[in-house]
Coordinates of C-alpha atoms in Angstrom, one line a residue:
A321 CA 104.0 115.6 117.1
C322 CA 104.5 112.3 116.2
T323 CA 103.1 112.7 112.4
E324 CA 104.5 115.2 110.1
M325 CA 105.0 118.2 111.5
V326 CA 108.1 117.4 114.3
M327 CA 108.7 120.9 116.1
P328 CA 111.7 120.8 118.4
M329 CA 112.4 122.0 121.5
T330 CA 114.9 122.4 124.1
V331 CA 115.0 123.6 127.3
S332 CA 118.6 125.4 128.7
N333 CA 119.5 125.4 132.0
E334 CA 118.7 128.7 132.8
S335 CA 115.2 128.0 132.7
M336 CA 112.5 127.5 135.6
F337 CA 112.1 123.4 133.9
P338 CA 114.5 120.8 134.3
P339 CA 117.0 121.0 131.1
S340 CA 116.5 119.1 128.1
S341 CA 118.0 118.5 124.7
F342 CA 116.1 117.2 121.4
S343 CA 117.2 114.1 119.3
D344 CA 115.7 112.7 116.4
E345 CA 116.4 109.4 117.1
K346 CA 114.9 109.9 121.0
R347 CA 111.9 111.6 119.1
S348 CA 111.4 108.4 116.8
E349 CA 111.7 106.2 119.5
G350 CA 109.4 107.7 121.3
C351 CA 106.5 108.0 119.4
H352 CA 107.1 104.8 118.0
L353 CA 107.0 103.3 121.5
V354 CA 103.4 104.9 122.1
Y355 CA 102.1 105.2 118.9
G356 CA 103.6 103.0 116.4
V357 CA 104.7 104.9 114.2
R358 CA 107.9 107.3 113.1
P359 CA 108.1 111.1 111.9
R360 CA 108.9 111.9 108.8
M361 CA 111.5 114.4 110.2
H362 CA 111.8 116.0 106.3
W363 CA 108.1 115.9 105.5
I364 CA 107.6 119.7 105.5
T365 CA 110.6 120.4 102.7
T366 CA 109.8 116.8 100.6
E367 CA 105.8 117.9 100.6
Y368 CA 106.5 122.4 99.7
G369 CA 109.8 122.6 98.9
G370 CA 112.4 124.6 99.9

């Protein structure tokens, strides 16, 4: 998701998938490159509190 609901996903080296870590910076750059937008990482707490 490249807008309000950023869902960080990681994969450990104990999976059948290649290891992958989540980075706010990488997600932001990828979204900007592909869609021209930057995610609002803290939207949910800004909108609903917490």
